Every structure is written in structure tokens, then in C-alpha cells.
């Protein structure tokens, strides 16, 4: 009963099978192979973006940092939610890749930047001038770090504000499939049609072994990306094994099925938790993550029952008998039985 | 009647004379000369810090960014006031010099971090871990960007909090002389005795042509500083002309006299402004800067009378008839006549 | 009949099986899992280095650049062979990761630095001073880019020269297994006992899907490595899949068997080629790579027969009827039949 | 009798007087003042380049590193002479400012790259591809580190080769005035008309206190320059004191007079040295520097007589009675009496 992270999950059998199938003979390296081209074409097709450049890397941090480095010079400002992964959990990767960009944290409940909080941040920090630095990018996480999602209109409204101040727009889609499944909109509507320039499209948390696509809707940025990826040590040599994951993951809408399942499990879990005495669900569940505050006794019972999750935020200093705030993540491989068993153990 | 900036002021005649006097014959370059050694010794003596390493650079931004790069790696976190010069006005220099450090803005009224706001920021952002990054430094500006000052006890309290979380302590002393003159304490008490590891000691705003000292109380950091300064293009070749400024500036307490004068002019200006109808002094004047909110009509009269100052913050969007918030800076060369004339013109 | 690169090869079945076997249930992410610990222990055991820090990354460029960044600051000098991968084929990764280190190319026939060429390079470029920069590291590729190997005594002699000038020693072991198999010495003798501080141990070219170990013989450097790896986007989340490859690769000496096979195929290929009229073998074959100069007609016949290899160097401008210089790489999966068929086609 | 460096010299009286004259009243800071505009206009006029962007910084290393960072990304290659200041004496500044560019040393006698050596270097290293990195820039030092000069035709030939491979062209003109005075050509002919994109125009070694102009013939690069300069801590606040130096230095051809004088002194010195028994002049004297190999006894006599110069290269390990190779630099303030006295002391 592991709800610690979708990184703790395994690889979907169809993706594992695709890796085995790709393991045949000699194939050109560094992304010049046929499987890579097929995977790139498939992504372009799904996003209805025939001109987009599509590149694969092995980690989400590499995807985000490379994407942001295309939008921001070292003297640029990148506006992000205060709880964004790029701000809290990448050890300065965006700063490193861009050569020194400054991340400007923007507040917002439920992990979401709103037009109001963005406008205020732009008002205070959005001076584009030599001393203040260049207005460079807005990055939105979708689904957010708090499991909420931005719909196409919300993305469009924020992107419009950003563009009016000269910012490019990046979307950190480590859980993009979960957002898409939750919203039931098209990939294009949630990205370039809403004003997104570059998407980090996450496969790893959603059943892959380790692959993220960087989808660059403005193909002019692609050449620089390739140099940046290589000098960052992020160009994988036996590239077919990245691409084979992507192909299998997208095949027959597997990615959306897996995301829908993970989201459904989170809803189920939240419903069950909400029924327990003293439990408060802290965020509306809109994707595959549940945030709750639970009584201390329940927390102890969870530990004793082998139910894994993280305290969230990590930094809370819960006193002995106070309730604790926790995050539970469901994945493509969370079984309904696990949810039921966990709820039963806690009841 | 220029109150725009202490950077708009000239060079004190005694410092100009020292430059002329240093202009004699051939002298070893790059800081190996006798004048440089004398200036370094003089700084050490003033700070009662015989072991300190003292280096000179031409700009405050170079001083700050070099100092912070000694304390923070690229994956480090630097806690600073939200309005700190390093955060708002150096175009990402600390990020550049450190190779990607992340500046964490800490709030606080009057430009001052308090033990409470620092503790809160450390609680939320002070996780020292691979994903979160390294706790690296606290930087305090003294006098602050809002003209207030930290006394030795305040510095010590903040430094103690910082040290407890593994942070080194930097002081941005672009207006250190003004703080010192205001507090009437010793340089040592306001720095290393209170827990400061590195001080950027500003001469430029206080009557020099362009020189800042970086005073490194832990001399072990000095060797790395010299490499960092050189590769940053900040090692001046005809170095005697930096050092000669410093010597003359410190000679006979000139630096403190100039600072005291600037502070006194600011007090005078604030007193006069406060008497004008509709004017509000926004910060207690503790050094050489005055922050006020004035009626729109007064602002127009100031413009018509040739009284220069900056809107502060730059970003206010004052509507037509609303009051405006302004910053007025007095310098070593602000004459009482200027202040009186300005006040008369506004009355 | 693909001799283009050992990156074009597949994954060994036992390694693929290990990946499938690791795909069971939930496992902690980011390298805190049991499989990772086992793989780290196994590497330490093989190298007789119980204190070494062992970390895994997905690419050789990340391994090399991270390793060198532990040894060289941004103002450091890294001595490497003029044809070293870090110098010619990593798009500036070592410079990027270190924050600006300068690679000093050292000549030497057959891809090998000699004590003479190193001494000369140190004489000319080895001034450790503020303007000249810091003496930081020597990096040796073993097996070299020209398929030759350094034995333990040669490594020791070069390392001793390096240490005497304050340089740390890195070994780029993208083909370390091939060198080891060729020399029949122990991993320890070829590395830390000969003065190597950090080894990039390559699995990818030798039957893995994509994994390189960074073996840091001085464990004090390990903590900084973890931050550097994360902020470079090189920390893989589903880490068990890196580690499982390593375990299977080392299990029962598989890595050496594969390397021995690749080396043997290269010898076979070179012997056959040498018998063809007009062919010259350009380097003594000491690992899995063959360098030859062949008549133009033979080159055309190879193309027509579907025999793949690279012109080497890439930059030769062979005129129409001149001989061409080529590189042929054998891998773990090169079959004797392929070699025989290729030789027959060319005969 | 100091021939150690033109950095050891003082400030010309007319320049010192201009600094004093500029020290009047309040003036806008950061280069927005009238004196700065006048100096920029004057440079544009002298170079017959009305569109050029002209910026001032305090050191030659900052000028060079900023200029190269406009031409080369972090994955770029910068071709320079093996003895170029940017390669040997700036502690990695070009690498730092560009975010990791790789300097490719090109050989050539007398400090000069020739079309042949450049063509060879481009042949071997000029592959513009993801692994190899981007072809970015050629930088020429004029006058060179060995006191020789490139004439307009030589610059044009090298620039044409460079452009054909996609390289921009930078000129390190730390001693540009000496080259110009030696060649008696126009500033425009020696720079943009010959294909130079950016010039570092050195004032410091030629009678200024500390100022270098970066002349960007393609003004589109100017905006990025301003951000880069600020975040490098190289934007001087009391900017009038940089500009005043430039104005006085250029006024009435002072810069060329000073350079002609320094060159003449070097010729005189070389002529005298050449007459001494056992002395060999190692480079044709084309600007203000003399390279000679002298008997050991003469070297000792020079030391005893207080004649200062540097061993060149620094790294020679002269054995006891072997001749030594030395560099003697004449400056704007070298007096004929000094030269005569030195020669007499050595005779």
C-alpha cells in the first residue's frame, strides 16, 4: 500500500515489452534511428502540431531545465508558483542550465497561479530593464504540485498576461496525462492553442521506465536545444530505448488510460478518507494526488499498517498530538484492492 | 538639487588629490603595489581584524556577487530581503557568479529582515537536501534599501539563526559607512563580532570614484576569491588607483565624516518635508535616504523646480491625482543650501 | 555487418531479463532502493574499495562532466589528450559542469598521453597562478579513443606527474571493461592503486541499455556529487532500472566476458583486413576498435556490401581516388559470422 | 627603468586633468550622462561607424570576455592564438562569461595566426555539429602578445576564412593604438572593413587609469551586452569617470601620439640591445614590446642596475649559465633617458 510517489511505481508491461521488442540488432545511436522518428511523429500527431520539435530525455528535471533555458537567458526572470518543482525540488537546475536565471515565486492556493497573483507579481517584479533583468518566462505545472489542474481557459488567461509582458510560456507536464485525463480536453487545447511555447511531457510517473518529451511548439528553438541537451550530458546514446517507451505509452491511448486509472484511484481514496472521523481533504482532488490532514492516531495506525505516504509539506513540525498533513499519490499501478485495504486498515 | 542617487555625486577633493598623488612613476600592477598593501592594512586595522583578507573591486555588484559566490555553490540557497539589491537590481549577478544559486526573498518592513521573518523563511525553505539544495548564506544590507539600519544585536540575532541552519553570513555594505555613522558603533562590532563572514564595504556612494572593498574575515576564502575575481574580469590592473581612493577615504575618518554629513542632510530634508501639508515620511530616517509619500501637486512642483528624485518603488502606477511615493538620497556632497532651497521651493 | 559504434548495439539478454525482474511492485525512488545499494556494494567489492562512493547516471558525458567538475573549479585547467572524448565530442559539457574549466589538449600518438608529452604540457601550461588559472585535473581515457590501452604502470607514471603539479586524476572508462579485458589486471590496479581519483565506468557500450557508474575513490567528494548530479538533471527517479543493469552486467563476470568477446572480434577483423591488398592497420589493436586505411575501391565495395563504419577522423577530405581512413568498432554482440562475412565481402 | 609592463605606467596628465574636470556637480549614473554620450560618439566617429554600439568597462579581461560571450554560446568554439591573453592569462574568463565555450589554440610564430595555421585548425576542429560544438568565433590580438601586428589585409584574410566557417570575428585590442600607430592605417580599415565584428579597444595600457571600450560594429548585439555587463558586475556606476578618460585620450589624437612614442621607445631599446654582444632580438619590433634573448651575465647586470622586465615565457627553466629570454615593454611614459640609461648600464 505505497502512496509515497508515482516514481515508486514500476513500468507498465506493454512498455516493458516494447523495450524487449526494440532490442533487436544494430540501430543508429543518438536519436537518428527509426523508432525515435516514429515516436516524434506520434507526439506531433497527438498534439496536432506537425511543425513541433520533439526531443526525449531521461528525467523531468532535465526536461524542465532545458526547456526554461530556451526561454530565459542568465539575466532573465522566470515566474513560477512558489511550490513549483522547478523552484523547490530541482536543486537549482533551471538556474544552472540558463546560466543564472532568477525564479520569481508567485503565490496561489492549491498550487495554482491565478491571473490576480500573476498580475501582482508582474507588477512588482516585471520591470524589464538592465538592473532588474529580462522578463523571460512563465512556467505552469499541470497537474500542479497540489494535484489541481489548469483548464485551457485558465492557461490561456495566464499565458496572455505573460505574453503581454514579453514572457514565453512553459508547461511542466510531469503529470500532464493526469491533467488531460481529468479535463478531458485535447493535448493541443491545453498547450499551444492556449499559448504554451514548450511542454515537458512526462512519461516516467505514468508507467514509463524513464522518459520525458520536450515538445517545442516553435521549431526554431530546436537546434539550440540539441546543443544544450548534449552539453548537459542529457543526450542518451542508445536512444531507441527512450523512444520505444514513448511509442508504447502513447499506443492505443495507453497513457490516458493509465492516467485515468490513477486519477480514479485518488478519487476513491479521497472519498474513503473523507468518511473517516477527523480527516479533512485539503485540496479538491483533480488528478492522482490526495492531500489530507488526519488525526495523529490515524497517522500512527497507517504506519503500523504499512501504508506509505509523505508528510506534506516536509517541513511541518507537527507536535505530538496534533493532526498531520499528508500527501498520497496514486499511480497507474495502484490497485483498487490497495485503496480498499488501506481504507479498511484505517477505519 | 539632485536627490536621485548617491551614485550621481562626485569624488571628494581629498580622494581626487590622492589619485593625483598616486600618479607618480611606475608601480607594480594587479594589486602587488605598496599603496594597495597600505590600504589593505588600514582596513584590517579599522576592523580590528588582523587576519582578514581585503580585496578591492570597482563595483558594488562585483563585490556582492563575488562575496556570495564564496559562500554559496550553484546548488545553494541565499536568503535575502525581498527588496535587497542583490535580488532586485543586479540582473542575476549572484546567480551568475555562484553558478546558479537560488535567492530566497525574505519579507520584512522597512527593508529589514527580522528574526521572525527569517525563522519563517528558514522553516519553509531551509531544507538542506539534494532536491531542495544546500543552505548556503544569509545576506543583510546595512544600511538597508529603505534607509534603515541593523544594529550589532540585530545582526547577531539574525546571524545566529542563520548559522544554526548552516548558512554563512554576508553583509552588503554599499552604505556601510552611513549605517556605522548612524549607529555610532565600531566596524568590528557591526560585522565579524556579530557573526558576519564577509562584508562588501562600499566606497563609491560615499565620495570615492569607484571602489568597494571585500573584507573576508575568514582568510581561508581569500585564495579562491583571487581566482574568482580574475576570471570575472574584476581584477583591475592599475590597482594603485583603487587603493589610493581607499586610503584617502579612510584617512582621518573622512569616510565617517562624509557619511555623517549625508545622514544629517537626510534628517534635515525629512524634517522639512514632514512639515509640508499632505506629506508622509514612510520610513524612519536612519541613514542618508528619505522615503516619503507626497501629494501629486507637490510632485509637480518639484519637477518644475528641478528637484530630482526617483519614484519608489519604480513600479507604482500612480493615477493622475493620487499621491506619489518617492525616494530622496543625500550624499556626501549634498549641501545644506540644496536642502533648504528644495524645501523652500516646495513650501 | 555494423561496425559503426558500440552504441549501435543492443542490450544483453541477461541485462534485459534483470530489468524485467526488477519490475516488481513499488520501490523507493532516487537511488534509495535495495537494488541500488546492492549494485553500489558490488562495484566497491570489485574495485576492492570499500570506502568508495558509487553513483549511477544514464550517459557517459554526464559521468565525465560530473567527475571533472569535482576536480576542477571554473578557473581550473584540465589536461586531456587532444583526441579525448571530453575535448572533441561532448559539446563543452566539462566546461559547463565545472563553470568554465579550460581543457588543455596534450598530444600523443595512438590516443595516448606519454610522460614526455604530459611533462611538456605541464611545463608550458602548468603555471598555477591567478592569471593562468588553477592546475586541476588530468583525465585519461582507457581504452583510448584510438583503441589503445594504458597499463597500470603507465597510469601510475602519468598520475605521479600530475599529482606533483597539484592535479587530481580522472579516468574516462567508457570502454574500461575492454581495457581491463585486454590487460588482464584488476580493476583496483588500473585505477586507485595507480593514482586515479575518480573513474567513469561505462556500461552502455558494453551491453547495458544506458548506465555509467561514477566511482569516487575519495568518498569525501560524494556529497557534492549528489547535489551536482541533481541540479544537472542527471538523477534518475526510477533508479532501480539503472542499478539492475549494473548488477546483471557485473554478475558472473559478464562485463569482462562481453569485453573479451568484443576485443577478440576486433583482433579477428584486423587480422583479416591486414591480409587484404593495400590495407594498412593504423593502430595496434588493443581493445575493441580497429583503425585502418584502405583503398578507395575497397571502401566502395564495403558500402555496396552494407558494411557500416565511420571515416576517422571525420574531417578527412579524401580526394576521389585516395585511400580512406576508417574506424570499425566491435561490440559484445558482434558475431564472428559478421566479421567473416564482412571480410569475405571485401576480399 | 621599468620595462615590466605597460600596466605599471601611470595616467597621462591630460587624462588626469579630465577626471578632475569631470568632477563637478551631480551627473546621472550608469552611463546615461552627457560625458558618456560624447565619448561614445567620438569613438563612433573615429571608426567611421555611426551605427556601432560603444560601451565602456574597467578591465581588458571584462572587455574580451563580454565581447566573446556575444559571439559564442556555451557550446561554442573560439579559435585563438595559443599565446592569446584570453587563453593564457584570464583565468577562464571567456569560458565563464560564455557559459562554457571551448578555446581552440591555433599556433603561429610571432604570436600571429596565419591563414595556413587557421585553415588547419578549422580543418581539424571546425566541425559544427552537436557533439563537436558550434563554430563560434575567431579572436585576433592586435598588436599581438609578441608585439607583432596584423595589417588590414592580414585581418581580412583571416576574417574571410573564419566567416566561411560561420565564425564571428573579435579583435583583442588591448594594444590597438600601438598597432594602429605602427601600421599607419585607419581604425575602420583595421577593424570592421577587414571583417571584425567586435573590438576590445584598450585605453588602460596606453595612458588611461582604467578603461576599455567594447566597440560592437553590429549594433543588434548591444542590448544583450548591457545585460551581460550588468550581471557581470562590470557596469560602473559613476560612469562619467570612465568616459572622461576616453574623451581626453582620443582628444587631439593623444592616443596615437602616446602609442607612437611607446613604439619609438621600443625600437630604440631594441636597436641598442641588438648592439650588445650576445644579445638576440627574438621578434621584429612592430609595436611597443621587445623580446630578446640575452646572456646570463647581462641579465644579472640588469638586475643589479634596477632594470625591470619579465622573463618570457614565464615558464622557461633557464639553467645557471644559459641565456635568458625576456620581454621589455615600453609605455607612453617611457622616457628616452630611461632607455639610454638602461642601455648604458648594460653596455
mmCIF file of C-alpha atoms in Angstrom, chain A residues 44-283:
data_model
loop_
_atom_site.group_PDB
_atom_site.id
_atom_site.type_symbol
_atom_site.label_atom_id
_atom_site.label_comp_id
_atom_site.label_asym_id
_atom_site.label_seq_id
_atom_site.Cartn_x
_atom_site.Cartn_y
_atom_site.Cartn_z
ATOM 1 C CA UNK A 44 3.406 15.693 -33.184
ATOM 2 C CA UNK A 45 0.278 13.950 -34.379
ATOM 3 C CA UNK A 46 -1.271 13.762 -30.915
ATOM 4 C CA UNK A 47 -0.660 17.442 -30.382
ATOM 5 C CA UNK A 48 -1.856 18.343 -33.845
ATOM 6 C CA UNK A 49 1.440 20.156 -34.212
ATOM 7 C CA UNK A 50 3.180 18.989 -37.365
ATOM 8 C CA UNK A 51 5.905 21.605 -37.036
ATOM 9 C CA UNK A 52 6.770 20.993 -33.404
ATOM 10 C CA UNK A 53 10.222 19.760 -32.444
ATOM 11 C CA UNK A 54 10.079 16.746 -30.156
ATOM 12 C CA UNK A 55 13.057 15.577 -28.117
ATOM 13 C CA UNK A 56 13.438 12.943 -25.444
ATOM 14 C CA UNK A 57 15.406 12.994 -22.220
ATOM 15 C CA UNK A 58 15.614 10.677 -19.236
ATOM 16 C CA UNK A 59 14.496 12.941 -16.385
ATOM 17 C CA UNK A 60 11.900 15.577 -15.665
ATOM 18 C CA UNK A 61 14.452 17.956 -14.213
ATOM 19 C CA UNK A 62 16.467 17.824 -17.424
ATOM 20 C CA UNK A 63 13.310 18.417 -19.451
ATOM 21 C CA UNK A 64 12.267 21.428 -17.381
ATOM 22 C CA UNK A 65 15.699 22.984 -17.095
ATOM 23 C CA UNK A 66 16.432 22.584 -20.803
ATOM 24 C CA UNK A 67 13.038 23.995 -21.727
ATOM 25 C CA UNK A 68 13.421 27.018 -19.473
ATOM 26 C CA UNK A 69 16.959 27.630 -20.735
ATOM 27 C CA UNK A 70 15.489 28.061 -24.213
ATOM 28 C CA UNK A 71 13.227 30.808 -22.903
ATOM 29 C CA UNK A 72 15.429 32.570 -20.387
ATOM 30 C CA UNK A 73 18.963 33.921 -20.588
ATOM 31 C CA UNK A 74 21.105 34.076 -17.461
ATOM 32 C CA UNK A 75 19.777 37.545 -16.724
ATOM 33 C CA UNK A 76 16.144 36.520 -17.177
ATOM 34 C CA UNK A 77 13.282 36.202 -14.746
ATOM 35 C CA UNK A 78 11.148 33.087 -14.680
ATOM 36 C CA UNK A 79 7.802 33.381 -12.934
ATOM 37 C CA UNK A 80 6.648 30.165 -11.286
ATOM 38 C CA UNK A 81 4.350 29.067 -8.495
ATOM 39 C CA UNK A 82 6.055 29.227 -5.080
ATOM 40 C CA UNK A 83 5.598 25.480 -4.760
ATOM 41 C CA UNK A 84 6.670 24.618 -8.298
ATOM 42 C CA UNK A 85 9.008 21.665 -8.648
ATOM 43 C CA UNK A 86 11.476 23.897 -10.543
ATOM 44 C CA UNK A 87 11.597 26.177 -7.504
ATOM 45 C CA UNK A 88 11.568 23.703 -4.625
ATOM 46 C CA UNK A 89 12.909 20.383 -5.848
ATOM 47 C CA UNK A 90 15.468 20.697 -8.622
ATOM 48 C CA UNK A 91 18.478 21.932 -6.658
ATOM 49 C CA UNK A 92 18.886 24.957 -8.888
ATOM 50 C CA UNK A 93 18.734 23.136 -12.231
ATOM 51 C CA UNK A 94 16.892 25.947 -14.061
ATOM 52 C CA UNK A 95 19.407 28.435 -12.742
ATOM 53 C CA UNK A 96 22.284 26.184 -13.823
ATOM 54 C CA UNK A 97 21.029 25.419 -17.317
ATOM 55 C CA UNK A 98 20.082 29.011 -18.058
ATOM 56 C CA UNK A 99 23.301 30.407 -16.677
ATOM 57 C CA UNK A 100 21.728 32.226 -13.761
ATOM 58 C CA UNK A 101 18.041 32.957 -14.336
ATOM 59 C CA UNK A 102 16.106 34.173 -11.317
ATOM 60 C CA UNK A 103 12.932 32.310 -10.380
ATOM 61 C CA UNK A 104 10.230 34.617 -9.084
ATOM 62 C CA UNK A 105 7.830 32.721 -6.833
ATOM 63 C CA UNK A 106 4.154 33.576 -7.381
ATOM 64 C CA UNK A 107 1.642 32.604 -4.688
ATOM 65 C CA UNK A 108 -1.708 30.942 -5.248
ATOM 66 C CA UNK A 109 -3.845 28.479 -3.319
ATOM 67 C CA UNK A 110 -3.941 24.862 -4.381
ATOM 68 C CA UNK A 111 -0.688 25.158 -6.287
ATOM 69 C CA UNK A 112 -2.285 27.432 -8.849
ATOM 70 C CA UNK A 113 -1.188 30.789 -10.090
ATOM 71 C CA UNK A 114 -4.202 32.996 -10.752
ATOM 72 C CA UNK A 115 -4.468 35.986 -13.064
ATOM 73 C CA UNK A 116 -4.565 38.117 -9.938
ATOM 74 C CA UNK A 117 -1.435 36.722 -8.324
ATOM 75 C CA UNK A 118 0.398 36.743 -11.646
ATOM 76 C CA UNK A 119 -0.604 40.313 -12.366
ATOM 77 C CA UNK A 120 0.595 41.352 -8.930
ATOM 78 C CA UNK A 121 3.916 39.529 -9.365
ATOM 79 C CA UNK A 122 4.392 41.103 -12.773
ATOM 80 C CA UNK A 123 3.581 44.478 -11.328
ATOM 81 C CA UNK A 124 6.177 44.148 -8.574
ATOM 82 C CA UNK A 125 8.888 42.181 -10.376
ATOM 83 C CA UNK A 126 8.138 42.603 -14.059
ATOM 84 C CA UNK A 127 10.383 45.512 -14.828
ATOM 85 C CA UNK A 128 12.330 44.579 -17.910
ATOM 86 C CA UNK A 129 15.479 46.638 -17.576
ATOM 87 C CA UNK A 130 19.224 46.248 -17.281
ATOM 88 C CA UNK A 131 19.368 46.275 -13.486
ATOM 89 C CA UNK A 132 16.137 44.361 -12.948
ATOM 90 C CA UNK A 133 16.838 41.715 -15.569
ATOM 91 C CA UNK A 134 14.920 40.467 -18.545
ATOM 92 C CA UNK A 135 11.326 39.270 -18.398
ATOM 93 C CA UNK A 136 11.762 35.762 -19.727
ATOM 94 C CA UNK A 137 9.222 33.088 -18.923
ATOM 95 C CA UNK A 138 6.168 31.918 -17.082
ATOM 96 C CA UNK A 139 6.130 28.255 -16.142
ATOM 97 C CA UNK A 140 2.923 26.478 -15.147
ATOM 98 C CA UNK A 141 2.805 22.995 -13.672
ATOM 99 C CA UNK A 142 -0.158 20.962 -14.914
ATOM 100 C CA UNK A 143 -1.333 18.995 -12.986
ATOM 101 C CA UNK A 144 0.086 21.162 -10.195
ATOM 102 C CA UNK A 145 2.154 20.113 -7.207
ATOM 103 C CA UNK A 146 -1.105 20.130 -5.226
ATOM 104 C CA UNK A 147 -2.916 17.853 -7.617
ATOM 105 C CA UNK A 148 -5.102 20.572 -9.067
ATOM 106 C CA UNK A 149 -5.331 21.303 -12.780
ATOM 107 C CA UNK A 150 -5.456 24.328 -15.059
ATOM 108 C CA UNK A 151 -8.045 24.120 -17.809
ATOM 109 C CA UNK A 152 -7.412 25.523 -21.290
ATOM 110 C CA UNK A 153 -9.075 28.836 -20.471
ATOM 111 C CA UNK A 154 -7.059 29.270 -17.336
ATOM 112 C CA UNK A 155 -3.847 28.517 -19.194
ATOM 113 C CA UNK A 156 -4.852 30.934 -21.930
ATOM 114 C CA UNK A 157 -5.620 33.724 -19.489
ATOM 115 C CA UNK A 158 -2.280 33.340 -17.728
ATOM 116 C CA UNK A 159 -0.387 32.979 -20.985
ATOM 117 C CA UNK A 160 -1.969 36.152 -22.314
ATOM 118 C CA UNK A 161 -0.861 38.094 -19.241
ATOM 119 C CA UNK A 162 2.608 36.636 -19.607
ATOM 120 C CA UNK A 163 2.948 37.432 -23.288
ATOM 121 C CA UNK A 164 1.834 40.999 -22.724
ATOM 122 C CA UNK A 165 4.976 41.405 -20.585
ATOM 123 C CA UNK A 166 7.267 39.647 -23.011
ATOM 124 C CA UNK A 167 7.344 36.280 -21.266
ATOM 125 C CA UNK A 168 7.424 32.945 -23.061
ATOM 126 C CA UNK A 169 5.309 30.166 -21.590
ATOM 127 C CA UNK A 170 6.479 26.751 -20.418
ATOM 128 C CA UNK A 171 4.340 23.974 -19.037
ATOM 129 C CA UNK A 172 5.834 21.442 -16.640
ATOM 130 C CA UNK A 173 3.750 18.412 -17.553
ATOM 131 C CA UNK A 174 5.373 15.810 -15.342
ATOM 132 C CA UNK A 175 1.749 14.758 -14.747
ATOM 133 C CA UNK A 176 0.335 16.177 -17.970
ATOM 134 C CA UNK A 177 -1.501 12.946 -18.742
ATOM 135 C CA UNK A 178 -3.304 13.144 -15.406
ATOM 136 C CA UNK A 179 -4.361 16.707 -16.125
ATOM 137 C CA UNK A 180 -5.542 15.773 -19.595
ATOM 138 C CA UNK A 181 -7.478 12.777 -18.330
ATOM 139 C CA UNK A 182 -9.045 14.925 -15.651
ATOM 140 C CA UNK A 183 -10.078 17.705 -18.008
ATOM 141 C CA UNK A 184 -10.977 15.611 -20.994
ATOM 142 C CA UNK A 185 -9.615 18.144 -23.469
ATOM 143 C CA UNK A 186 -7.193 17.707 -26.338
ATOM 144 C CA UNK A 187 -3.428 17.979 -25.903
ATOM 145 C CA UNK A 188 -3.381 20.882 -28.332
ATOM 146 C CA UNK A 189 -6.080 22.793 -26.485
ATOM 147 C CA UNK A 190 -4.227 22.509 -23.221
ATOM 148 C CA UNK A 191 -0.903 23.627 -24.692
ATOM 149 C CA UNK A 192 -0.081 25.576 -27.835
ATOM 150 C CA UNK A 193 -3.619 26.666 -28.556
ATOM 151 C CA UNK A 194 -3.675 28.166 -25.064
ATOM 152 C CA UNK A 195 -0.329 29.901 -25.584
ATOM 153 C CA UNK A 196 2.207 27.347 -24.341
ATOM 154 C CA UNK A 197 5.572 27.520 -26.156
ATOM 155 C CA UNK A 198 7.260 24.463 -24.693
ATOM 156 C CA UNK A 199 5.863 21.462 -22.853
ATOM 157 C CA UNK A 200 7.729 19.000 -20.649
ATOM 158 C CA UNK A 201 5.649 15.898 -21.234
ATOM 159 C CA UNK A 202 6.214 13.356 -18.501
ATOM 160 C CA UNK A 203 6.190 9.638 -19.124
ATOM 161 C CA UNK A 204 8.150 8.419 -16.118
ATOM 162 C CA UNK A 205 5.496 8.932 -13.439
ATOM 163 C CA UNK A 206 2.863 7.460 -15.730
ATOM 164 C CA UNK A 207 4.169 3.959 -16.460
ATOM 165 C CA UNK A 208 7.409 4.503 -18.348
ATOM 166 C CA UNK A 209 10.842 3.479 -17.117
ATOM 167 C CA UNK A 210 12.343 6.926 -17.552
ATOM 168 C CA UNK A 211 11.494 9.230 -20.416
ATOM 169 C CA UNK A 212 10.176 12.751 -20.816
ATOM 170 C CA UNK A 213 9.463 14.505 -24.062
ATOM 171 C CA UNK A 214 10.253 18.142 -24.601
ATOM 172 C CA UNK A 215 7.732 19.415 -27.108
ATOM 173 C CA UNK A 216 8.853 22.700 -28.621
ATOM 174 C CA UNK A 217 5.969 24.239 -30.497
ATOM 175 C CA UNK A 218 8.253 26.819 -32.050
ATOM 176 C CA UNK A 219 10.642 24.635 -34.041
ATOM 177 C CA UNK A 220 13.168 27.463 -34.393
ATOM 178 C CA UNK A 221 14.299 26.682 -30.858
ATOM 179 C CA UNK A 222 15.068 23.084 -31.676
ATOM 180 C CA UNK A 223 18.632 23.446 -32.923
ATOM 181 C CA UNK A 224 19.788 25.199 -29.782
ATOM 182 C CA UNK A 225 18.023 22.522 -27.756
ATOM 183 C CA UNK A 226 20.135 19.815 -29.300
ATOM 184 C CA UNK A 227 23.376 21.547 -28.383
ATOM 185 C CA UNK A 228 22.099 22.304 -24.906
ATOM 186 C CA UNK A 229 20.991 18.725 -24.354
ATOM 187 C CA UNK A 230 24.341 17.321 -25.435
ATOM 188 C CA UNK A 231 26.477 19.637 -23.346
ATOM 189 C CA UNK A 232 24.245 18.853 -20.367
ATOM 190 C CA UNK A 233 25.038 15.158 -20.698
ATOM 191 C CA UNK A 234 21.352 14.513 -21.398
ATOM 192 C CA UNK A 235 21.627 13.070 -24.892
ATOM 193 C CA UNK A 236 21.123 9.326 -24.491
ATOM 194 C CA UNK A 237 23.204 7.214 -26.868
ATOM 195 C CA UNK A 238 21.100 4.063 -27.209
ATOM 196 C CA UNK A 239 18.216 6.293 -27.971
ATOM 197 C CA UNK A 240 15.835 3.669 -29.271
ATOM 198 C CA UNK A 241 15.117 2.633 -25.695
ATOM 199 C CA UNK A 242 13.779 6.061 -24.836
ATOM 200 C CA UNK A 243 11.689 6.218 -27.976
ATOM 201 C CA UNK A 244 10.299 2.709 -27.656
ATOM 202 C CA UNK A 245 8.854 3.634 -24.281
ATOM 203 C CA UNK A 246 7.128 6.664 -25.718
ATOM 204 C CA UNK A 247 5.631 4.730 -28.635
ATOM 205 C CA UNK A 248 4.179 2.032 -26.422
ATOM 206 C CA UNK A 249 2.993 4.569 -23.879
ATOM 207 C CA UNK A 250 1.021 6.529 -26.467
ATOM 208 C CA UNK A 251 -0.155 3.469 -28.412
ATOM 209 C CA UNK A 252 -3.921 2.964 -28.201
ATOM 210 C CA UNK A 253 -4.227 5.796 -25.676
ATOM 211 C CA UNK A 254 -2.425 3.744 -23.046
ATOM 212 C CA UNK A 255 -1.095 6.942 -21.457
ATOM 213 C CA UNK A 256 -4.599 8.308 -20.933
ATOM 214 C CA UNK A 257 -5.943 5.002 -19.661
ATOM 215 C CA UNK A 258 -3.159 4.828 -17.098
ATOM 216 C CA UNK A 259 -3.736 8.424 -16.051
ATOM 217 C CA UNK A 260 -7.490 7.928 -15.809
ATOM 218 C CA UNK A 261 -6.950 4.922 -13.618
ATOM 219 C CA UNK A 262 -4.542 6.755 -11.321
ATOM 220 C CA UNK A 263 -6.966 9.677 -11.054
ATOM 221 C CA UNK A 264 -9.850 7.328 -10.283
ATOM 222 C CA UNK A 265 -7.878 5.646 -7.548
ATOM 223 C CA UNK A 266 -7.108 9.028 -5.995
ATOM 224 C CA UNK A 267 -10.791 9.947 -6.033
ATOM 225 C CA UNK A 268 -11.667 6.628 -4.428
ATOM 226 C CA UNK A 269 -9.027 7.102 -1.792
ATOM 227 C CA UNK A 270 -10.134 10.641 -1.025
ATOM 228 C CA UNK A 271 -13.760 9.598 -0.768
ATOM 229 C CA UNK A 272 -12.878 6.880 1.672
ATOM 230 C CA UNK A 273 -10.587 9.081 3.725
ATOM 231 C CA UNK A 274 -13.177 11.826 3.931
ATOM 232 C CA UNK A 275 -15.511 9.434 5.634
ATOM 233 C CA UNK A 276 -13.049 8.750 8.430
ATOM 234 C CA UNK A 277 -13.637 10.802 11.572
ATOM 235 C CA UNK A 278 -11.333 13.782 11.950
ATOM 236 C CA UNK A 279 -9.980 13.629 8.400
ATOM 237 C CA UNK A 280 -10.017 16.725 6.234
ATOM 238 C CA UNK A 281 -9.338 16.616 2.495
ATOM 239 C CA UNK A 282 -7.192 19.699 1.901
ATOM 240 C CA UNK A 283 -7.417 20.006 -1.854
#
